Short mmCIF file of C-alpha atoms in Angstrom, two decimals:
data_model
loop_
_atom_site.label_atom_id
_atom_site.label_comp_id
_atom_site.label_asym_id
_atom_site.label_seq_id
_atom_site.Cartn_x
_atom_site.Cartn_y
_atom_site.Cartn_z
CA MET A 13 -22.12 16.93 -3.23
CA SER A 14 -19.18 14.50 -3.25
CA HIS A 15 -20.87 11.36 -2.79
CA GLN A 16 -22.68 12.22 -5.84
CA GLN A 17 -19.64 12.58 -8.04
CA THR A 18 -18.26 10.10 -10.28
CA LYS A 19 -15.49 7.75 -8.89
CA LEU A 20 -12.54 6.16 -10.55
CA ILE A 21 -13.69 2.87 -9.25
CA ASP A 22 -16.84 3.04 -11.15
CA GLN A 23 -15.08 2.86 -14.46
CA TYR A 24 -13.83 -0.59 -13.63
CA ALA A 25 -16.03 -3.84 -13.97
CA GLN A 26 -16.74 -5.66 -10.96
CA THR A 27 -16.87 -9.28 -10.29
CA PRO A 28 -20.50 -10.50 -9.46
CA PRO A 29 -20.62 -10.80 -5.37
CA GLU A 30 -21.12 -14.42 -5.60
CA LYS A 31 -17.66 -14.77 -7.40
CA ARG A 32 -16.02 -12.63 -5.18
CA GLN A 33 -13.18 -13.67 -2.57
CA ASP A 34 -14.59 -13.83 0.99
CA MET A 35 -12.98 -11.45 3.04
CA GLN A 36 -11.49 -13.12 6.07
CA VAL A 37 -8.68 -11.23 7.72
CA LEU A 38 -8.07 -7.44 8.23
CA ALA A 39 -4.70 -6.90 9.46
CA LEU A 40 -4.77 -3.22 10.78
CA GLY A 41 -1.63 -2.69 12.13
CA LEU A 42 0.47 0.22 10.91
CA SER A 43 3.07 -0.22 8.14
CA ARG A 44 6.57 -1.31 9.34
CA THR A 45 5.32 -3.58 11.96
CA GLY A 46 5.84 -6.75 10.10
CA THR A 47 3.04 -6.16 7.60
CA MET A 48 4.88 -7.73 4.71
CA SER A 49 5.88 -10.68 6.59
CA LEU A 50 2.38 -11.50 7.77
CA GLN A 51 1.24 -11.00 4.23
CA ALA A 52 3.55 -13.91 3.30
CA ALA A 53 2.44 -15.91 6.14
CA LEU A 54 -1.33 -15.56 5.56
CA ASN A 55 -0.70 -16.23 1.77
CA LYS A 56 1.23 -19.46 2.89
CA LEU A 57 -2.18 -20.22 5.07
CA GLY A 58 -4.50 -20.13 1.70
CA TYR A 59 -5.41 -16.68 2.01
CA ARG A 60 -4.81 -14.23 -0.79
CA CYS A 61 -3.50 -10.92 0.91
CA TYR A 62 -3.62 -7.34 -0.17
CA HIS A 63 -0.65 -5.22 0.59
CA MET A 64 1.08 -1.85 -0.62
CA ALA A 65 3.40 -4.50 -2.86
CA GLU A 66 -0.07 -5.68 -4.71
CA VAL A 67 -0.93 -2.16 -6.14
CA PRO A 68 1.46 -2.07 -9.09
CA ASN A 69 -0.10 -5.90 -9.86
CA ASN A 70 -3.59 -4.14 -10.29
CA LYS A 71 -2.46 -1.41 -12.34
CA HIS A 72 -4.86 -2.70 -15.00
CA LYS A 73 -7.44 -2.14 -12.59
CA GLY A 74 -6.65 1.35 -11.85
CA HIS A 75 -5.46 0.59 -8.15
CA PHE A 76 -2.98 3.34 -8.13
CA TRP A 77 -5.35 5.95 -9.10
CA CYS A 78 -8.53 4.76 -7.35
CA TRP A 79 -6.33 4.44 -3.87
CA HIS A 80 -4.95 7.99 -4.31
CA GLU A 81 -8.49 9.53 -5.28
CA ALA A 82 -9.97 7.69 -1.84
CA MET A 83 -6.97 9.28 0.08
CA LEU A 84 -7.29 12.70 -1.16
CA ALA A 85 -10.96 12.57 -0.31
CA LYS A 86 -10.43 11.43 3.16
CA PHE A 87 -7.29 13.32 3.92
CA LYS A 88 -7.82 16.40 2.05
CA ALA A 89 -11.35 16.53 1.27
CA THR A 90 -10.60 16.73 -2.37
CA GLY A 91 -13.21 14.57 -4.68
CA PRO A 92 -15.75 11.90 -4.09
CA THR A 93 -15.55 9.99 -0.74
CA TYR A 94 -15.05 6.22 -1.21
CA THR A 95 -17.67 4.26 0.98
CA PRO A 96 -17.17 0.68 2.49
CA ALA A 97 -18.82 -0.70 -0.65
CA ASP A 98 -16.37 1.03 -2.96
CA LEU A 99 -13.31 -0.40 -0.75
CA ALA A 100 -15.04 -3.90 -1.06
CA ASN A 101 -15.09 -3.36 -5.01
CA LEU A 102 -11.34 -2.73 -5.04
CA LEU A 103 -10.64 -5.78 -2.75
CA GLU A 104 -12.95 -8.17 -4.63
CA ASP A 105 -9.74 -10.66 -5.51
CA TYR A 106 -8.50 -10.90 -1.90
CA SER A 107 -9.13 -12.69 1.33
CA ALA A 108 -7.05 -10.32 3.44
CA VAL A 109 -5.38 -7.12 3.73
CA THR A 110 -2.32 -5.70 5.67
CA ASP A 111 -0.20 -2.48 5.35
CA ILE A 112 -1.31 0.69 3.22
CA PRO A 113 -3.28 1.82 1.69
CA CYS A 114 -5.92 -0.70 3.20
CA VAL A 115 -4.89 0.36 6.98
CA LEU A 116 -5.72 3.92 6.08
CA PHE A 117 -9.32 2.86 6.24
CA SER A 118 -9.55 0.73 8.87
CA ASN A 119 -13.08 2.23 10.12
CA GLU A 120 -14.31 1.62 6.41
CA LEU A 121 -12.90 -1.92 6.23
CA LEU A 122 -14.40 -2.79 9.67
CA ALA A 123 -17.83 -1.34 8.48
CA ALA A 124 -17.69 -3.27 5.15
CA PHE A 125 -16.39 -6.76 6.71
CA PRO A 126 -17.96 -7.00 10.17
CA HIS A 127 -17.49 -10.73 10.42
CA ALA A 128 -13.73 -10.65 9.52
CA LYS A 129 -11.03 -11.55 12.17
CA VAL A 130 -8.57 -8.93 12.77
CA ILE A 131 -5.01 -8.78 13.57
CA LEU A 132 -3.26 -5.94 14.93
CA THR A 133 0.56 -6.42 13.96
CA ASN A 134 2.38 -4.25 16.49
CA ARG A 135 5.89 -3.19 17.81
CA ASP A 136 7.95 -0.99 20.18
CA PRO A 137 6.71 2.49 19.22
CA ASP A 138 10.17 4.01 19.60
CA ARG A 139 11.86 1.39 17.16
CA TRP A 140 8.86 1.89 15.02
CA LEU A 141 9.70 5.46 14.92
CA LEU A 142 13.27 4.65 13.59
CA SER A 143 11.89 2.32 11.13
CA ILE A 144 9.45 4.93 9.67
CA GLU A 145 12.72 7.39 9.15
CA LYS A 146 12.96 5.10 6.10
CA LEU A 147 9.99 6.19 4.47
CA TYR A 148 10.91 9.88 5.31
CA SER A 149 14.20 9.17 3.46
CA ILE A 150 12.55 7.36 0.35
CA ILE A 151 10.07 10.40 -0.18
CA GLU A 152 13.05 12.67 -0.17
CA TRP A 153 15.12 10.73 -2.32
CA LYS A 154 15.78 13.17 -5.35
CA SER A 155 15.63 10.42 -7.93
CA MET A 156 12.01 9.55 -7.01
CA THR A 157 11.22 13.20 -7.13
CA VAL A 158 12.56 13.27 -10.61
CA LEU A 159 10.63 10.27 -11.50
CA ALA A 160 7.36 11.53 -10.43
CA HIS A 161 7.47 14.07 -13.15
CA PHE A 162 7.82 11.37 -15.90
CA ASP A 163 5.73 8.43 -14.45
CA GLN A 164 2.10 9.48 -13.10
CA ASP A 165 2.27 5.88 -10.95
CA ILE A 166 5.40 7.01 -9.10
CA GLY A 167 3.60 10.55 -8.66
CA LYS A 168 0.76 8.94 -7.14
CA TYR A 169 2.85 6.44 -5.04
CA LEU A 170 4.87 9.25 -3.38
CA SER A 171 1.61 11.09 -2.65
CA MET A 172 0.14 8.17 -0.96
CA LEU A 173 3.38 7.76 1.11
CA GLN A 174 3.38 11.42 2.34
CA MET A 175 -0.71 11.22 3.23
CA ALA A 176 0.04 7.90 4.99
CA ILE A 177 2.47 9.58 7.25
CA ALA A 178 0.52 12.83 7.59
CA SER A 179 -2.53 10.95 8.71
CA TRP A 180 -0.37 9.31 11.58
CA THR A 181 0.79 12.55 13.02
CA TYR A 182 -1.35 14.18 15.79
CA PRO A 183 -4.12 16.30 13.86
CA GLY A 184 -2.98 19.70 12.93
CA SER A 185 0.83 18.87 12.89
CA ASP A 186 3.01 18.99 9.93
CA TRP A 187 3.45 15.74 8.20
CA GLN A 188 7.33 15.80 9.08
CA SER A 189 6.55 16.27 12.68
CA ARG A 190 8.56 13.11 14.02
CA SER A 191 7.61 14.62 17.67
CA GLN A 192 3.89 13.79 17.03
CA LEU A 193 4.15 10.73 14.96
CA ARG A 194 4.51 8.49 18.18
CA ALA A 195 1.22 9.98 19.40
CA GLY A 196 -0.44 9.04 16.19
CA PHE A 197 0.96 5.58 16.29
CA LEU A 198 -0.72 5.04 19.93
CA ARG A 199 -3.89 6.71 18.98
CA HIS A 200 -4.24 4.35 15.86
CA TYR A 201 -3.84 1.33 18.06
CA GLN A 202 -6.26 2.32 20.75
CA LEU A 203 -8.94 2.98 17.99
CA ILE A 204 -8.77 -0.54 16.85
CA ARG A 205 -8.64 -1.87 20.37
CA SER A 206 -11.77 -0.22 21.04
CA SER A 207 -13.50 -0.74 17.78
CA VAL A 208 -13.11 -4.51 17.69
CA PRO A 209 -14.57 -7.26 20.27
CA PRO A 210 -11.72 -9.08 21.89
CA ASP A 211 -12.74 -12.49 20.63
CA ARG A 212 -12.25 -11.14 16.95
CA LEU A 213 -8.75 -9.33 17.61
CA LEU A 214 -5.32 -10.85 17.97
CA GLU A 215 -2.48 -8.57 18.92
CA PHE A 216 0.57 -9.94 17.08
CA ARG A 217 4.27 -9.57 16.63
CA SER A 218 6.53 -11.27 14.13
CA GLU A 219 8.40 -13.02 16.85
CA ASP A 220 5.21 -14.59 18.03
CA GLY A 221 5.72 -16.78 15.02
CA TRP A 222 2.82 -19.42 13.52
CA GLU A 223 1.29 -20.69 16.79
CA PRO A 224 -0.54 -17.76 18.16
CA LEU A 225 -1.33 -16.91 14.41
CA CYS A 226 -2.46 -20.15 13.37
CA ALA A 227 -4.74 -20.79 16.64
CA PHE A 228 -6.64 -17.54 16.00
CA LEU A 229 -7.18 -18.30 12.50
CA GLU A 230 -7.90 -22.10 13.00
CA LYS A 231 -5.29 -23.16 10.52
CA PRO A 232 -2.69 -25.87 10.63
CA VAL A 233 0.68 -24.77 11.81
CA PRO A 234 3.09 -24.91 8.76
CA ALA A 235 6.51 -26.91 9.17
CA GLU A 236 8.68 -24.21 7.68
CA ARG A 237 9.66 -21.14 9.92
CA TYR A 238 7.58 -17.84 10.03
CA PRO A 239 8.77 -15.68 7.22
CA LEU A 240 10.73 -12.52 7.99
CA VAL A 241 10.40 -10.13 5.08
CA ASN A 242 11.35 -6.61 4.50
CA ALA A 243 13.50 -6.43 7.65
CA GLY A 244 16.45 -3.87 8.14
CA ASN A 245 17.49 -2.27 4.74
CA ASP A 246 15.17 -4.39 2.66
CA LEU A 247 12.93 -1.42 2.25
CA PHE A 248 15.48 0.47 0.57
CA HIS A 249 16.58 -2.36 -1.80
CA ILE A 250 12.91 -2.81 -2.90
CA HIS A 251 12.77 0.95 -3.89
CA TYR A 252 16.26 0.76 -5.43
CA THR A 253 14.72 -1.92 -7.48
CA LEU A 254 11.43 0.31 -8.17
CA ILE A 255 13.59 3.23 -9.49
CA ALA A 256 15.76 0.97 -11.49
CA MET A 257 12.57 -0.91 -13.16
CA THR A 258 10.63 2.48 -13.71
CA ALA A 259 13.74 4.30 -15.39
CA ILE A 260 14.03 1.19 -17.72
CA SER A 261 10.48 1.24 -18.57
CA LEU A 262 10.76 5.18 -19.40
CA ILE A 263 13.81 4.58 -21.40
CA MET A 264 12.36 1.83 -23.33
CA LYS A 265 9.08 3.72 -24.14
CA ARG A 266 11.24 6.49 -25.82
CA LEU A 267 13.08 4.17 -27.57
CA VAL A 268 10.00 2.57 -29.15
CA TRP A 269 9.57 6.12 -31.19
CA VAL A 270 13.34 7.28 -31.08
CA ALA A 271 14.47 4.32 -33.21
CA PRO A 272 11.94 4.54 -35.96
CA VAL A 273 12.67 8.13 -36.29
CA THR A 274 16.54 7.59 -36.45
CA VAL A 275 16.18 5.20 -39.03
CA VAL A 276 14.02 7.59 -41.11
CA LEU A 277 16.34 10.41 -40.83
CA PHE A 278 19.19 8.26 -41.51
CA GLY A 279 17.39 7.29 -44.73
CA VAL A 280 16.69 10.67 -45.59
CA TRP A 281 20.36 11.61 -44.91
CA LYS A 282 21.67 8.84 -47.26
CA TYR A 283 19.05 9.44 -49.99
CA TYR A 284 20.24 13.47 -50.38
CA VAL A 285 23.73 13.34 -49.28
#
């Protein structure tokens, strides 16, 4: 049975419970609803917030591979199922979460952290659909597809994006079905509202600013403006940078062995010619 299979998370040493971060905030709104802005805001308020952008920072802990394995089990019934305890192990260094991949495991996180406060970032469903088109575009970029053949982390990332969107479409629909995506959006928000007591839940939009967020979290209001991150075409710029950095890394890795071989061949040529 799947729960008896070895999981990738088991290969990494976990921090003793008494030394872990206390998970205090679960932000369970879907991607493209101000999740990166909220991450910046929560970090400003003293939390350490996990977001998809944190996955590469935990490459040494196998986060790309672990999350991908967890998503395969949940959405494609392939491999071992990740329990709430497994997800707690993955997030041991963080006191808040937002965005994918965490939001894809909302039920599991609510079970793992029953006392955490919950923030539901939200936006108009039709504007959300327009924003999600950017993710479809990125998945279909030929440059990303080519890099995925040479870099396993990029391959896992693209697979995770596709599974995320598929999980938001209506059950049984094709993952590219835009017409069913809106229903999936509404279904997710109803699930969270029905799962969390009102006194633990804050419905929040970036334009609401600091005041309702800080009141809910019982934190002082910062003097600076509420952060607005990853708006407009920022998502494209972030992925352009990702592509460039990955391509440079792949080139440099090959130069590590190409350069010595070239020197040796040149020496042989000079000796015999």
